[in-house]
Short mmCIF file of C-alpha atoms and ligand atoms in Angstrom, two decimals:
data_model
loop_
_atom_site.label_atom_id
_atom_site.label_comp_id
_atom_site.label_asym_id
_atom_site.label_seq_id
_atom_site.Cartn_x
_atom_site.Cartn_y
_atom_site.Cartn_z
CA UNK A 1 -0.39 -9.69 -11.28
CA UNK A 2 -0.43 -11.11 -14.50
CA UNK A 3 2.70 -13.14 -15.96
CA UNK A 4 3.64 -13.69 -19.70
CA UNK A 5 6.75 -14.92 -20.52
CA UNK A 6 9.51 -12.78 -23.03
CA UNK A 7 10.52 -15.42 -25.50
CA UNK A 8 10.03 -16.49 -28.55
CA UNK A 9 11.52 -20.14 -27.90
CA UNK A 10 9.27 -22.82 -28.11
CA UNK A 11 10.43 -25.36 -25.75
CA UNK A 12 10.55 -22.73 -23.18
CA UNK A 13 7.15 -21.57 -23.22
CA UNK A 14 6.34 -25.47 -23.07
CA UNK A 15 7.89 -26.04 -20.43
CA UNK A 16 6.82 -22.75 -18.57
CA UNK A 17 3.30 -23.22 -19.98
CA UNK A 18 2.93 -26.65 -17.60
CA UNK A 19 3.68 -24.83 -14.32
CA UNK A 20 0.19 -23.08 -15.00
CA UNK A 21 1.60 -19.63 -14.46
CA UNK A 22 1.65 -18.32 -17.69
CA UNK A 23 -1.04 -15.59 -18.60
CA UNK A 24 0.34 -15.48 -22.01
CA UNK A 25 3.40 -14.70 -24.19
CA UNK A 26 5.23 -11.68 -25.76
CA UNK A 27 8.12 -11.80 -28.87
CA UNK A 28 9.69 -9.11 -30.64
CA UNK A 29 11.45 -9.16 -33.94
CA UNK A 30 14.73 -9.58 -32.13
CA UNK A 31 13.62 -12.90 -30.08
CA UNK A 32 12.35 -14.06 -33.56
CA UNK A 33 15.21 -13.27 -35.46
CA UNK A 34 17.54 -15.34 -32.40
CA UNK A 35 14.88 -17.92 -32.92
CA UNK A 36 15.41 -18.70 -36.06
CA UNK A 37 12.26 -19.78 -37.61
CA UNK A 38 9.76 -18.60 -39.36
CA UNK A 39 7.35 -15.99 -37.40
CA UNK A 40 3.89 -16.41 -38.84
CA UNK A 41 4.24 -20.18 -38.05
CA UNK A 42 6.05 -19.56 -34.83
CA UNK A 43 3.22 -17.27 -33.84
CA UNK A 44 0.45 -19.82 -34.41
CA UNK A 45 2.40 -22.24 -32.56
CA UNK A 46 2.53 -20.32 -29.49
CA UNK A 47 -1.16 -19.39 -29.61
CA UNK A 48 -2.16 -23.11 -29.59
CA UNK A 49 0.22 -23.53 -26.63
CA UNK A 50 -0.72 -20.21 -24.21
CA UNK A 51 -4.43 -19.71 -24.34
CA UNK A 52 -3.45 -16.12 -22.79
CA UNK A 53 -2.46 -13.10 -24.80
CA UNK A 54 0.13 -13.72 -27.62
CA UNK A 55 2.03 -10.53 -28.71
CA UNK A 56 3.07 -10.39 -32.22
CA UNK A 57 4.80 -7.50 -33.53
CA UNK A 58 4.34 -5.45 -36.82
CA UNK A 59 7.07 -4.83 -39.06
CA UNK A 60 7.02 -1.96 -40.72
CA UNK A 61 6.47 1.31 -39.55
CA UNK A 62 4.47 3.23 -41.84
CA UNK A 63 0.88 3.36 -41.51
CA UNK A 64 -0.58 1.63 -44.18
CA UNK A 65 1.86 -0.99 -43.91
CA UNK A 66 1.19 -1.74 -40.27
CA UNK A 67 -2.14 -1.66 -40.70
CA UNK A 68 -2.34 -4.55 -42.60
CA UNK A 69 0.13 -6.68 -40.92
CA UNK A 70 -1.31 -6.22 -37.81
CA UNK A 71 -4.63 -7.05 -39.50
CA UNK A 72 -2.95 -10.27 -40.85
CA UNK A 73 -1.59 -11.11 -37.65
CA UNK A 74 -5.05 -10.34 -35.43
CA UNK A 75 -6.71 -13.26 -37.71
CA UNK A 76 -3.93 -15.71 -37.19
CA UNK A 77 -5.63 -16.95 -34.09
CA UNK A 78 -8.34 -15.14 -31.37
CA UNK A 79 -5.66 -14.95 -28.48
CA UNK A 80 -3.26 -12.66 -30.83
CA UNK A 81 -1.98 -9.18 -28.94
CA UNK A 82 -1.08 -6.93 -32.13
CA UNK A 83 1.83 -5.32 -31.54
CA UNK A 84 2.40 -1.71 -32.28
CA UNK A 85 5.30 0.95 -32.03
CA UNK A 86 4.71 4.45 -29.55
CA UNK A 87 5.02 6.05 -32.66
CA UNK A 88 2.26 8.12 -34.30
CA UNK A 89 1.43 5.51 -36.91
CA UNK A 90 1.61 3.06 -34.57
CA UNK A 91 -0.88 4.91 -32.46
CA UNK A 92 -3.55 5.47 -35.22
CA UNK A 93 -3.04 1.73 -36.00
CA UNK A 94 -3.65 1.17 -32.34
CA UNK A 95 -6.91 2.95 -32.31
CA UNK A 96 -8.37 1.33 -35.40
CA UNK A 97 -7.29 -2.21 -34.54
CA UNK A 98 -8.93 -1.71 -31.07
CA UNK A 99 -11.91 -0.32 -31.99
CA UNK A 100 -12.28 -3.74 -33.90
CA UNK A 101 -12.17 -6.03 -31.42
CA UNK A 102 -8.54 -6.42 -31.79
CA UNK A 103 -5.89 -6.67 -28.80
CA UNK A 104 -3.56 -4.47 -28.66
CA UNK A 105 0.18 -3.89 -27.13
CA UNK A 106 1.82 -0.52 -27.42
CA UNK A 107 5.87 -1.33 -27.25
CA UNK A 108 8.67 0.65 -26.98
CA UNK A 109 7.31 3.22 -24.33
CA UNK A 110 9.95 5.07 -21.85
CA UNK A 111 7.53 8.12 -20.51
CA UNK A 112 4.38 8.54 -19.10
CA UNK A 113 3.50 10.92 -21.62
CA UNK A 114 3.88 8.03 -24.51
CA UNK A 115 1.59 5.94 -22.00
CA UNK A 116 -0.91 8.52 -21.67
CA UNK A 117 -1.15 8.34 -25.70
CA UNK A 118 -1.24 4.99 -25.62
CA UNK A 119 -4.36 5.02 -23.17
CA UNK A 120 -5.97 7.41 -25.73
CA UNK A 121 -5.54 5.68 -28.80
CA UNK A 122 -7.70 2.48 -26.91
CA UNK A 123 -4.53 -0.04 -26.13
CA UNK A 124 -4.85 -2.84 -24.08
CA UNK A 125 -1.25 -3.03 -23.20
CA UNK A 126 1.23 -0.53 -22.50
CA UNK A 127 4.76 -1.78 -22.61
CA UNK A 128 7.25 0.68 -20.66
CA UNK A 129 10.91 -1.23 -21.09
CA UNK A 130 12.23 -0.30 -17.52
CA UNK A 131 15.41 -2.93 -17.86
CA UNK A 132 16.81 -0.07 -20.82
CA UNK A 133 16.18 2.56 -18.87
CA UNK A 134 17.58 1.52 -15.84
CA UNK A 135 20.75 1.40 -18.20
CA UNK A 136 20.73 4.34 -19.41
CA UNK A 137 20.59 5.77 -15.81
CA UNK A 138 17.07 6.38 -15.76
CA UNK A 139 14.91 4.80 -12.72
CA UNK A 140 12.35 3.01 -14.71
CA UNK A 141 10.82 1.71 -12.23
CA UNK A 142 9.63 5.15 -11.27
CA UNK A 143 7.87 5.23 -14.46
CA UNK A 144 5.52 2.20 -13.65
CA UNK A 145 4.94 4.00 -10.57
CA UNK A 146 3.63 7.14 -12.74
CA UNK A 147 1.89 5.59 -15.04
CA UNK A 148 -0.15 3.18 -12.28
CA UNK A 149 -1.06 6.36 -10.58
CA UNK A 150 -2.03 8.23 -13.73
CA UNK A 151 -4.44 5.64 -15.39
CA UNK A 152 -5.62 5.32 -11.75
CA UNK A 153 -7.07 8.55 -12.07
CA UNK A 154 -9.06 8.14 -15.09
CA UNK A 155 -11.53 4.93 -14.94
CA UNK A 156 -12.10 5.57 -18.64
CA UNK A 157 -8.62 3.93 -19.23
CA UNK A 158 -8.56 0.61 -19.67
CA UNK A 159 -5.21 0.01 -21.02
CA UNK A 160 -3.21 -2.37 -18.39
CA UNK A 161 0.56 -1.41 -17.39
CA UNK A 162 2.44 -4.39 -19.11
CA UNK A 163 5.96 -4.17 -17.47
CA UNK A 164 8.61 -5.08 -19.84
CA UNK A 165 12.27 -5.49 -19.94
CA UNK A 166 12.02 -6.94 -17.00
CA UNK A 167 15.62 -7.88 -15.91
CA UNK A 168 15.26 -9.34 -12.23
CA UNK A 169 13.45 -10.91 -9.28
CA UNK A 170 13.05 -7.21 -7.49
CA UNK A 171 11.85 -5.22 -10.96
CA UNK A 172 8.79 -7.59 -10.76
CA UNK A 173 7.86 -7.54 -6.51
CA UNK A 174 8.15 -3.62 -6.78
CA UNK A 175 6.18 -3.58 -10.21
CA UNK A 176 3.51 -5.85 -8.09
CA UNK A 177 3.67 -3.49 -4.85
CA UNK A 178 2.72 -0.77 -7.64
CA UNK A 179 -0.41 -2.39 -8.78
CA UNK A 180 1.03 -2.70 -12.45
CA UNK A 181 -1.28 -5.47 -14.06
CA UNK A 182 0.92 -7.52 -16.35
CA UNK A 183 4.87 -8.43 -15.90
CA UNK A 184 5.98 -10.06 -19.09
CA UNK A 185 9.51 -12.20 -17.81
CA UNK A 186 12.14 -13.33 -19.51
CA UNK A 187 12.32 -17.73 -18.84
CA UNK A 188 15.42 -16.89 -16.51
CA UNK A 189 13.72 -14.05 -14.76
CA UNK A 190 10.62 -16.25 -13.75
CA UNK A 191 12.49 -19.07 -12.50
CA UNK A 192 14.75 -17.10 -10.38
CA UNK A 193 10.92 -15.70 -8.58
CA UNK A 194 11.06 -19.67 -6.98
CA UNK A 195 14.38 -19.29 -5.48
CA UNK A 196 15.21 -18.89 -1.65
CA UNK A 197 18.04 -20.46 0.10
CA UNK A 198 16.02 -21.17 3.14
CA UNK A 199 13.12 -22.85 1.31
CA UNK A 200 15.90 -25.05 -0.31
CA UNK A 201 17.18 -25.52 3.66
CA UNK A 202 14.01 -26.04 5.13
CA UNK A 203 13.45 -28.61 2.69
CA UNK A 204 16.32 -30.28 3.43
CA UNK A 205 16.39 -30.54 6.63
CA UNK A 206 11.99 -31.80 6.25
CA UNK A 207 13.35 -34.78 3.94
CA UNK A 208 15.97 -35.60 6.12
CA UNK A 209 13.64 -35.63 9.53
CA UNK A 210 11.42 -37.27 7.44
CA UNK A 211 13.34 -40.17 6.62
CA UNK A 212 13.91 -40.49 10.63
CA UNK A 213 10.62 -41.37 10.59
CA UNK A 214 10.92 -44.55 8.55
CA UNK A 215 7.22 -43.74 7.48
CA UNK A 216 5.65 -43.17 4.26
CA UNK A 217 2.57 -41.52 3.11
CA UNK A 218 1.68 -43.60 -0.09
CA UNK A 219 1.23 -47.29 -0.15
CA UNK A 220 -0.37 -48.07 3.17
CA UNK A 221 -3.21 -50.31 1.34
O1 LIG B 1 9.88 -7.73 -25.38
C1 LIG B 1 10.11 -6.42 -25.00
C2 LIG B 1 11.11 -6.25 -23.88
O2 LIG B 1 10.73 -7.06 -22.78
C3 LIG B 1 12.54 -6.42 -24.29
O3 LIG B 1 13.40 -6.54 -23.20
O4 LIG B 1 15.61 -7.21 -22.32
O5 LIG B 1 15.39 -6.63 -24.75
O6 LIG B 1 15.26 -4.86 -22.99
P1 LIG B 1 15.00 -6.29 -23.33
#
């Protein structure tokens, strides 16, 4: 399973970036806007950072209008992700862009039918938000589970299951038992995947036997 990190925050994806997990990176206009700065630079930034996949959303949402963003923000750098809306529009951009070359994530999908579409219109990322619709009352993630085993029937699609809204440490080991290809995590979410109170016992009680010893590894000459 692949990681990328939810953020648009700079100094976290720098300091994620050096653990060598990080696949790549996904923002939406809402991370930007709590960012604060300005996205085109932003975006650049974060592409020189993650070699991985960088999402970058579009703004508007009529056609013409997305097109060209998202063809202004595929030439920003080679590891850009254009990211579209499950909307129509957003779907016909989603088929040109990717029949250029360009990467593409489809955002804002809560059914497998909007997934199927997605597959369709040539996406290489489908983003199903299960955190919103787990609160809404909606399992969601039963729909990773139904949209793994529908592209898994058809080896024509190529569009990987990129599970968003990811809001804890069991959304992504039961998105993983699933097969989905991509978790994208918020910087909280990803550090909370390290912790276990018997791995911080065990090492405890290994430094403290250790020091017993009166031995060290290093510095033996
Ligand atoms: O970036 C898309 C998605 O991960 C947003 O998550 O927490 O705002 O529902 P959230």
């Amino acid at each position: 399973m692949k990681f990328f990190i939810d953020t648009a925050d700079l100094s976290e994806i720098r300091e994620l970036a050096e653990t060598g997990l990080l696949d790549g990176v996904t923002t939406n206009p809402s991370l930007v806007a709590k960012s604060g700065r300005d996205f085109i630079a932003l975006v650049k930034e974060i592409c020189e950072i993650v070699p991985g996949p960088v999402s970058a959303e579009v703004a508007a949402t009529d056609f013409d209008t997305m097109l060209e963003e998202g063809k202004f923000l595929a030439g920003l750098a080679q590891n850009i992700a254009v990211k579209v809306p499950l909307t129509p529009a957003g779907l016909k951009v989603c088929r040109i862009l990717s029949t250029n070359g360009t990467m593409v994530n489809v955002t804002l999908c809560f059914s497998a039918a909007q997934a199927i579409l997605a597959a369709k219109a040539g996406a290489t990322f489908i983003s199903p938000f299960i955190g919103r619709l787990d609160d809404v009352g909606t399992d969601g993630l039963q729909l990773i589970a139904d949209i793994v085993q529908i592209y898994n029937q058809y080896p024509g699609f190529s569009t990987e299951v990129l599970v968003a809204s990811v809001r804890n440490p069991t959304h992504v080991v039961e998105a993983a038992k699933m097969g989905a290809h991509v978790a994208t995590l918020p910087p909280a979410v990803l550090r909370q995947l390290y912790n276990h109170p018997l791995t911080d016992k065990g090492l405890a009680q290994f430094v403290a036997d250790w020091q017993k010893t009166g031995q060290s590894i290093l510095g033996r000459g």
